[in-house]
Structure formats: C-alpha cells, structure tokens
mmCIF file of C-alpha atoms in Angstrom:
data_model
loop_
_atom_site.group_PDB
_atom_site.id
_atom_site.type_symbol
_atom_site.label_atom_id
_atom_site.label_comp_id
_atom_site.label_asym_id
_atom_site.label_seq_id
_atom_site.Cartn_x
_atom_site.Cartn_y
_atom_site.Cartn_z
ATOM 1 C CA MET A 18 0.000 0.000 0.000
ATOM 2 C CA THR A 19 1.402 3.394 -0.972
ATOM 3 C CA THR A 20 1.267 6.410 1.314
ATOM 4 C CA GLN A 21 -1.352 7.977 -0.923
ATOM 5 C CA GLU A 22 -3.500 4.840 -0.770
ATOM 6 C CA PHE A 23 -3.160 4.666 3.008
ATOM 7 C CA ILE A 24 -4.158 8.319 3.456
ATOM 8 C CA ALA A 25 -7.129 7.930 1.108
ATOM 9 C CA ALA A 26 -8.374 4.852 2.985
ATOM 10 C CA ALA A 27 -7.829 6.427 6.416
ATOM 11 C CA LEU A 28 -9.653 9.620 5.449
ATOM 12 C CA LEU A 29 -12.509 7.625 3.931
ATOM 13 C CA GLU A 30 -12.881 5.746 7.222
ATOM 14 C CA ASP A 31 -12.935 8.994 9.233
ATOM 15 C CA VAL A 32 -14.599 11.526 6.929
ATOM 16 C CA GLY A 33 -16.933 9.204 5.038
ATOM 17 C CA SER A 34 -19.472 11.217 3.076
ATOM 18 C CA GLY A 35 -18.388 14.496 4.683
ATOM 19 C CA ASP A 36 -17.078 16.326 7.749
ATOM 20 C CA TYR A 37 -20.497 17.764 8.452
ATOM 21 C CA SER A 38 -19.462 19.496 11.685
ATOM 22 C CA THR A 39 -17.018 21.646 9.731
ATOM 23 C CA LEU A 40 -19.167 21.973 6.620
ATOM 24 C CA ALA A 41 -22.079 23.223 8.733
ATOM 25 C CA SER A 42 -20.185 25.756 10.825
ATOM 26 C CA ILE A 43 -17.083 27.015 8.966
ATOM 27 C CA PRO A 44 -17.072 29.036 5.705
ATOM 28 C CA ALA A 45 -15.364 27.172 2.858
ATOM 29 C CA ASP A 46 -12.868 29.993 2.286
ATOM 30 C CA ALA A 47 -11.733 30.334 5.933
ATOM 31 C CA LYS A 48 -7.978 30.108 6.442
ATOM 32 C CA GLY A 49 -6.280 28.880 9.594
ATOM 33 C CA LYS A 50 -3.018 28.014 11.314
ATOM 34 C CA ALA A 51 -2.401 24.986 13.484
ATOM 35 C CA VAL A 52 0.438 24.238 15.904
ATOM 36 C CA LEU A 53 1.532 20.697 16.727
ATOM 37 C CA LYS A 54 2.341 20.899 20.443
ATOM 38 C CA ILE A 55 4.322 18.244 22.299
ATOM 39 C CA LYS A 56 2.954 17.397 25.743
ATOM 40 C CA ASP A 57 5.244 14.490 26.567
ATOM 41 C CA GLU A 58 8.866 13.338 26.469
ATOM 42 C CA GLY A 59 10.335 10.907 23.966
ATOM 43 C CA ILE A 60 11.413 10.439 20.370
ATOM 44 C CA LEU A 61 9.356 12.171 17.696
ATOM 45 C CA ALA A 62 8.178 10.213 14.652
ATOM 46 C CA GLY A 63 5.642 10.679 11.860
ATOM 47 C CA MET A 64 6.573 14.195 10.743
ATOM 48 C CA GLN A 65 6.792 13.246 7.071
ATOM 49 C CA LEU A 66 3.513 11.362 7.179
ATOM 50 C CA ALA A 67 1.815 14.380 8.786
ATOM 51 C CA GLN A 68 2.988 16.584 5.935
ATOM 52 C CA ASP A 69 1.843 14.006 3.395
ATOM 53 C CA ILE A 70 -1.634 13.963 4.937
ATOM 54 C CA PHE A 71 -2.020 17.741 4.820
ATOM 55 C CA HIS A 72 -0.620 17.951 1.290
ATOM 56 C CA TYR A 73 -2.956 15.186 0.152
ATOM 57 C CA LEU A 74 -5.874 17.379 1.209
ATOM 58 C CA GLU A 75 -4.327 20.688 0.169
ATOM 59 C CA GLU A 76 -1.269 20.756 -2.055
ATOM 60 C CA ASP A 77 -0.339 24.314 -1.057
ATOM 61 C CA ALA A 78 -0.531 23.821 2.715
ATOM 62 C CA LYS A 79 2.430 25.689 4.207
ATOM 63 C CA PHE A 80 4.605 24.025 6.831
ATOM 64 C CA THR A 81 7.150 25.460 9.214
ATOM 65 C CA LEU A 82 9.179 22.677 10.799
ATOM 66 C CA TYR A 83 10.780 23.007 14.229
ATOM 67 C CA LYS A 84 11.579 19.328 14.764
ATOM 68 C CA LYS A 85 12.381 16.310 12.630
ATOM 69 C CA ASP A 86 11.810 12.568 12.905
ATOM 70 C CA GLY A 87 14.160 11.081 15.480
ATOM 71 C CA ASP A 88 14.500 14.221 17.598
ATOM 72 C CA ALA A 89 14.324 13.870 21.362
ATOM 73 C CA VAL A 90 11.444 16.128 22.473
ATOM 74 C CA ASN A 91 10.051 17.505 25.715
ATOM 75 C CA ASN A 92 6.748 18.770 27.043
ATOM 76 C CA GLY A 93 5.939 22.273 25.785
ATOM 77 C CA GLU A 94 7.920 22.161 22.557
ATOM 78 C CA THR A 95 6.489 22.763 19.065
ATOM 79 C CA ALA A 96 6.964 20.218 16.285
ATOM 80 C CA PHE A 97 5.516 22.213 13.380
ATOM 81 C CA THR A 98 2.998 24.806 12.307
ATOM 82 C CA VAL A 99 0.804 24.490 9.242
ATOM 83 C CA GLU A 100 -1.206 27.131 7.393
ATOM 84 C CA ALA A 101 -4.084 25.884 5.271
ATOM 85 C CA SER A 102 -7.830 25.987 4.806
ATOM 86 C CA VAL A 103 -9.658 25.527 8.108
ATOM 87 C CA HIS A 104 -11.555 22.674 6.451
ATOM 88 C CA THR A 105 -8.237 20.967 5.655
ATOM 89 C CA ILE A 106 -6.901 21.450 9.185
ATOM 90 C CA LEU A 107 -10.004 20.040 10.856
ATOM 91 C CA LYS A 108 -10.240 17.132 8.426
ATOM 92 C CA ALA A 109 -6.588 16.172 8.893
ATOM 93 C CA GLU A 110 -6.349 16.790 12.644
ATOM 94 C CA ARG A 111 -7.325 13.401 14.063
ATOM 95 C CA LEU A 112 -5.534 11.330 11.417
ATOM 96 C CA VAL A 113 -2.315 13.296 11.883
ATOM 97 C CA LEU A 114 -2.486 12.974 15.676
ATOM 98 C CA ASN A 115 -3.357 9.277 15.614
ATOM 99 C CA CYS A 116 -0.417 8.501 13.317
ATOM 100 C CA MET A 117 2.146 10.684 15.061
ATOM 101 C CA GLN A 118 1.151 9.638 18.575
ATOM 102 C CA ARG A 119 1.445 5.963 17.639
ATOM 103 C CA MET A 120 4.690 6.314 15.685
ATOM 104 C CA SER A 121 6.320 8.490 18.346
ATOM 105 C CA ALA A 122 5.385 5.954 21.019
ATOM 106 C CA ILE A 123 7.065 3.142 19.079
ATOM 107 C CA ALA A 124 10.163 5.207 18.336
ATOM 108 C CA THR A 125 10.393 6.159 22.017
ATOM 109 C CA LEU A 126 10.084 2.594 23.312
ATOM 110 C CA THR A 127 12.478 1.241 20.688
ATOM 111 C CA ASN A 128 14.995 3.889 21.714
ATOM 112 C CA LYS A 129 14.738 2.739 25.340
ATOM 113 C CA TYR A 130 15.636 -0.794 24.256
ATOM 114 C CA THR A 131 18.533 0.293 22.044
ATOM 115 C CA ASP A 132 19.895 2.559 24.799
ATOM 116 C CA LYS A 133 19.882 -0.374 27.224
ATOM 117 C CA ILE A 134 22.284 -2.410 25.086
ATOM 118 C CA LYS A 135 24.644 0.288 23.854
ATOM 119 C CA GLY A 136 28.143 -1.138 23.771
ATOM 120 C CA TYR A 137 26.959 -4.617 22.780
ATOM 121 C CA LYS A 138 26.874 -5.875 19.192
ATOM 122 C CA THR A 139 23.265 -7.090 19.530
ATOM 123 C CA LYS A 140 20.655 -5.293 17.405
ATOM 124 C CA ILE A 141 16.951 -4.867 18.190
ATOM 125 C CA LEU A 142 14.501 -6.292 15.648
ATOM 126 C CA ASP A 143 10.760 -5.792 15.356
ATOM 127 C CA THR A 144 8.274 -8.519 14.381
ATOM 128 C CA ARG A 145 5.052 -8.885 12.371
ATOM 129 C CA LYS A 146 3.017 -8.079 15.506
ATOM 130 C CA THR A 147 1.781 -4.841 13.981
ATOM 131 C CA THR A 148 -1.476 -2.980 13.367
ATOM 132 C CA PRO A 149 -3.092 -4.151 10.094
ATOM 133 C CA LEU A 150 -2.506 -1.659 7.247
ATOM 134 C CA PHE A 151 -0.266 0.522 9.460
ATOM 135 C CA ARG A 152 2.750 -1.803 9.430
ATOM 136 C CA GLU A 153 4.884 0.338 7.114
ATOM 137 C CA TYR A 154 4.685 3.312 9.469
ATOM 138 C CA GLU A 155 5.129 1.302 12.665
ATOM 139 C CA LYS A 156 8.245 -0.292 11.213
ATOM 140 C CA GLN A 157 9.432 3.118 10.058
ATOM 141 C CA ALA A 158 9.054 4.273 13.667
ATOM 142 C CA VAL A 159 11.196 1.340 14.828
ATOM 143 C CA ARG A 160 13.981 2.508 12.505
ATOM 144 C CA ILE A 161 13.599 6.086 13.730
ATOM 145 C CA GLY A 162 14.017 4.795 17.293
ATOM 146 C CA GLY A 163 17.261 3.010 16.409
ATOM 147 C CA GLY A 164 15.926 -0.506 15.808
ATOM 148 C CA TYR A 165 15.895 -2.689 12.703
ATOM 149 C CA ASN A 166 13.146 -4.340 10.675
ATOM 150 C CA LEU A 167 13.182 -8.132 10.612
ATOM 151 C CA ARG A 168 10.944 -8.468 7.551
ATOM 152 C CA MET A 169 8.032 -6.549 6.137
ATOM 153 C CA GLY A 170 5.785 -9.551 5.629
ATOM 154 C CA LEU A 171 5.593 -13.158 4.535
ATOM 155 C CA TYR A 172 6.978 -12.333 1.096
ATOM 156 C CA ASP A 173 10.461 -10.901 1.689
ATOM 157 C CA MET A 174 12.120 -13.532 3.885
ATOM 158 C CA ILE A 175 11.676 -17.226 4.657
ATOM 159 C CA MET A 176 11.040 -17.932 8.324
ATOM 160 C CA LEU A 177 10.557 -21.593 9.151
ATOM 161 C CA LYS A 178 8.875 -21.579 12.549
ATOM 162 C CA ASP A 179 7.730 -24.469 14.729
ATOM 163 C CA ASN A 180 4.444 -24.934 12.856
ATOM 164 C CA HIS A 181 6.186 -25.092 9.468
ATOM 165 C CA ILE A 182 8.699 -27.598 10.796
ATOM 166 C CA ASP A 183 6.077 -29.781 12.461
ATOM 167 C CA PHE A 184 3.722 -29.796 9.471
ATOM 168 C CA CYS A 185 6.632 -30.508 7.136
ATOM 169 C CA GLY A 186 7.897 -33.458 9.140
ATOM 170 C CA GLY A 187 11.034 -32.079 10.730
ATOM 171 C CA ILE A 188 13.914 -29.640 10.483
ATOM 172 C CA GLU A 189 15.767 -31.527 7.744
ATOM 173 C CA GLN A 190 12.717 -31.779 5.488
ATOM 174 C CA ALA A 191 11.773 -28.135 6.025
ATOM 175 C CA ILE A 192 15.216 -26.866 5.031
ATOM 176 C CA GLN A 193 15.516 -29.202 2.053
ATOM 177 C CA LYS A 194 12.049 -28.452 0.656
ATOM 178 C CA THR A 195 12.499 -24.714 1.137
ATOM 179 C CA ASN A 196 15.789 -24.620 -0.754
ATOM 180 C CA GLU A 197 14.295 -26.718 -3.552
ATOM 181 C CA TYR A 198 11.304 -24.377 -3.783
ATOM 182 C CA LEU A 199 13.474 -21.255 -3.908
ATOM 183 C CA ALA A 200 15.669 -22.741 -6.633
ATOM 184 C CA ALA A 201 12.697 -23.937 -8.696
ATOM 185 C CA ASN A 202 11.010 -20.539 -8.524
ATOM 186 C CA ASN A 203 14.182 -18.466 -8.940
ATOM 187 C CA LEU A 204 13.644 -16.688 -5.617
ATOM 188 C CA ASN A 205 16.533 -15.087 -3.771
ATOM 189 C CA LEU A 206 15.299 -15.011 -0.174
ATOM 190 C CA LYS A 207 17.178 -15.500 3.073
ATOM 191 C CA ILE A 208 16.156 -18.457 5.225
ATOM 192 C CA GLU A 209 15.762 -18.290 8.988
ATOM 193 C CA ILE A 210 14.801 -21.358 11.004
ATOM 194 C CA GLU A 211 13.478 -21.576 14.539
ATOM 195 C CA THR A 212 15.022 -23.909 17.085
ATOM 196 C CA ARG A 213 13.610 -24.850 20.468
ATOM 197 C CA ASN A 214 16.594 -26.613 22.057
ATOM 198 C CA LEU A 215 20.248 -27.495 21.515
ATOM 199 C CA ASP A 216 19.349 -30.712 19.700
ATOM 200 C CA ASP A 217 17.441 -28.629 17.139
ATOM 201 C CA VAL A 218 20.520 -26.433 16.729
ATOM 202 C CA ARG A 219 22.706 -29.470 16.070
ATOM 203 C CA ARG A 220 20.248 -30.734 13.464
ATOM 204 C CA VAL A 221 20.254 -27.386 11.668
ATOM 205 C CA LEU A 222 24.054 -27.290 11.696
ATOM 206 C CA ALA A 223 24.171 -30.781 10.221
ATOM 207 C CA VAL A 224 21.967 -29.742 7.276
ATOM 208 C CA GLY A 225 23.158 -26.153 6.739
ATOM 209 C CA ASN A 226 21.697 -24.114 3.868
ATOM 210 C CA VAL A 227 20.166 -21.409 6.081
ATOM 211 C CA HIS A 228 21.185 -17.825 6.854
ATOM 212 C CA ARG A 229 20.029 -17.322 10.431
ATOM 213 C CA ILE A 230 19.119 -19.526 13.385
ATOM 214 C CA MET A 231 16.390 -18.353 15.723
ATOM 215 C CA LEU A 232 16.827 -19.399 19.343
ATOM 216 C CA ASP A 233 13.301 -19.223 20.691
ATOM 217 C CA ASN A 234 12.599 -18.987 24.429
ATOM 218 C CA TYR A 235 16.154 -19.855 25.427
ATOM 219 C CA PRO A 236 17.239 -18.545 28.844
ATOM 220 C CA PRO A 237 20.493 -16.550 28.583
ATOM 221 C CA GLU A 238 22.640 -19.434 29.894
ATOM 222 C CA LEU A 239 21.325 -21.844 27.246
ATOM 223 C CA LEU A 240 21.506 -19.127 24.600
ATOM 224 C CA GLU A 241 25.214 -18.742 25.322
ATOM 225 C CA GLU A 242 25.715 -22.472 24.787
ATOM 226 C CA ALA A 243 23.817 -22.366 21.510
ATOM 227 C CA ILE A 244 25.848 -19.434 20.208
ATOM 228 C CA GLU A 245 29.079 -21.230 21.087
ATOM 229 C CA LEU A 246 27.796 -24.308 19.270
ATOM 230 C CA ILE A 247 26.920 -22.285 16.149
ATOM 231 C CA GLY A 248 30.383 -20.749 16.240
ATOM 232 C CA GLY A 249 29.653 -17.833 13.926
ATOM 233 C CA LYS A 250 28.639 -20.053 10.986
ATOM 234 C CA TYR A 251 25.198 -18.416 10.846
ATOM 235 C CA GLU A 252 23.543 -15.285 12.165
ATOM 236 C CA THR A 253 21.766 -15.770 15.487
ATOM 237 C CA GLU A 254 18.528 -14.310 16.801
ATOM 238 C CA ALA A 255 17.021 -14.604 20.271
ATOM 239 C CA SER A 256 13.276 -14.260 20.768
ATOM 240 C CA GLY A 257 10.593 -14.863 23.358
ATOM 241 C CA GLY A 258 10.082 -13.211 26.738
ATOM 242 C CA ILE A 259 12.703 -10.496 26.220
ATOM 243 C CA ASN A 260 11.965 -7.136 27.835
ATOM 244 C CA LEU A 261 13.659 -4.030 29.228
ATOM 245 C CA ASP A 262 14.434 -5.780 32.497
ATOM 246 C CA ASN A 263 16.318 -8.718 31.016
ATOM 247 C CA ILE A 264 17.600 -7.552 27.624
ATOM 248 C CA ILE A 265 21.127 -6.848 28.871
ATOM 249 C CA SER A 266 21.514 -10.473 29.954
ATOM 250 C CA TYR A 267 20.652 -11.520 26.375
ATOM 251 C CA ALA A 268 22.963 -8.973 24.759
ATOM 252 C CA ARG A 269 25.835 -10.225 26.944
ATOM 253 C CA THR A 270 25.628 -13.631 25.238
ATOM 254 C CA GLY A 271 26.876 -12.134 21.975
ATOM 255 C CA VAL A 272 23.694 -12.942 20.031
ATOM 256 C CA ASP A 273 23.482 -10.961 16.781
ATOM 257 C CA TYR A 274 19.815 -9.977 17.035
ATOM 258 C CA VAL A 275 17.040 -9.828 19.583
ATOM 259 C CA SER A 276 13.499 -9.732 18.180
ATOM 260 C CA CYS A 277 10.953 -8.049 20.402
ATOM 261 C CA GLY A 278 7.290 -7.587 19.478
ATOM 262 C CA ALA A 279 6.831 -5.401 22.554
ATOM 263 C CA ILE A 280 8.541 -2.412 20.948
ATOM 264 C CA ILE A 281 5.407 -2.076 18.824
ATOM 265 C CA HIS A 282 2.509 -3.660 20.682
ATOM 266 C CA HIS A 283 3.466 -2.365 24.158
ATOM 267 C CA ALA A 284 4.077 1.212 23.029
ATOM 268 C CA VAL A 285 1.858 3.818 24.738
ATOM 269 C CA SER A 286 0.841 6.822 22.632
ATOM 270 C CA MET A 287 2.793 10.035 23.019
ATOM 271 C CA ASP A 288 0.652 12.982 24.127
ATOM 272 C CA LEU A 289 0.422 15.496 21.272
ATOM 273 C CA SER A 290 -2.128 18.167 20.370
ATOM 274 C CA LEU A 291 -2.953 20.229 17.288
ATOM 275 C CA LYS A 292 -4.168 23.673 18.269
ATOM 276 C CA ALA A 293 -5.737 25.777 15.494
ATOM 277 C CA HIS A 294 -6.891 29.381 15.058
ATOM 278 C CA LYS A 295 -8.154 31.600 12.249
ATOM 279 C CA ILE A 296 -5.827 33.856 10.261
#
C-alpha cells in the first residue's frame, strides 16, 4: 500500500461522506493556522507522514518545521505549524495525531531498548506483531528509534517456525524443501529457522543451507551455549520473553539480534495536540 493509498483509505474511514461538523459551521474559504504541540517526552516520529496527509488534502498547505523525525522532544515544545484551509486542518487533525502519537510511542520505546544495550553488538529487531494496514509506518518508527526491521511480511524472507517444521515433518525436510522451492522458482530469499533446544541447533548445523538460526525462548545461559555451538557459521537471533528488564543479559551472550514484538505492541501513545486558530 502506498502512502497515498493509506491516506485515502484512512480519510474515507474517518470523513466518510463528509465532515459535516465543519461543513455546517465554517465558511469554505476560511484560512487557519495549526500548531503541533508536544505534551510528553520521547522520540518524535511521523513528521513526514503528517505533511503528506495535509498535502494530500491541500497541495499548497504551508509548513514550518521546528523538529524532525528522530528528535528527542520535551513537554511544551512545538513540532511544526501548518497554514491551510480551516476545512483541511479540521479534516486532517485526528488522522495526523493518531499517526504521530502511535509512531512516536514506538520510536520512544524502541529507543529505550537500544539505549539499554549500547556497547553490545546485539541489534533490536521488530516482528510482524503490527497494526493491520499501518505496518509500514510502525516499522518506520522502529527505525527512527534506532531498531531494525526483521521483515516486512511473509513475502520478503523465509522464516521456518515451529508450525512449518512440524507440518513438514522435521527440520531436515523443512530446510531441504524450502531450498528446492526457492531454486525452482528463482527466488533469492534468506532463510531463517526456529530452534527450540540445543538438539534442534545441532540438526540445523548438520543440514546447513540457512542464513540465520532463531533461538526461541532460550534462557540466557542456554543461549550462550547455543551461540558457542553455532560458532559464527550463521547469524543468530534470540526471541521470546525479552523485555527491558532482562535484555542486557541476552545482549551479553553475543547474540546478533534480539526480536521483540513489545517495541510495537506495548508502546503507549505520546501525548500530542494540534491547536488551530483563524488567520
């Protein structure tokens, strides 16, 4: 979905057949100015999307930017001002706030995770635990916060998880069939496979032909053993039950990546407001 398609769908959901509150009470030619005020602390995200929304409704909307995506912000600061038709401002207000509050929350929480493990080689990854149709922007917010995207969807990376392995008949069969499928269909995709214990790791190492080994729900002590066993032959990723309280113990193991759905689905919206007045 393109940004234009997303904005069109989101406005259709909100505006429907018309913003009758505004149509009934505000002259069509009224001009206004709105200020995006920050009422919280954290990492700002969604500035470009906000501009895209206003420009979708009014190409000549005039922005003055005081902050940019990725800036650390504090209560009382101004992110931007916009001058446009009052109808445009009132139509865009809730969509802009919803998007920026959500994206800023994710960027802020991701930044807390990345700050925790500064000095370690481990990188923070997101997951597919995202809001339907808003994934692109949530993952963008992860990047703004200093994290990395694991994959955008089911189409850009192979991830053989427990269900795939069990339905397929085992680790060896899953790896073999996947490589055969990729070759037959001329697909150049990386393969990651989930393991649940050290025996699974040994089986993967015996077969090879993968790019990354996921170590799912391993306590740090067992994770360290697994990483030593893998010996740098493949990328490693830890997942399951990792949070701000225990992430350092995982990073200390030397694992390459830690995937954490919480950076998106546990994020609490940043408090922002859009205050408007006539000009």
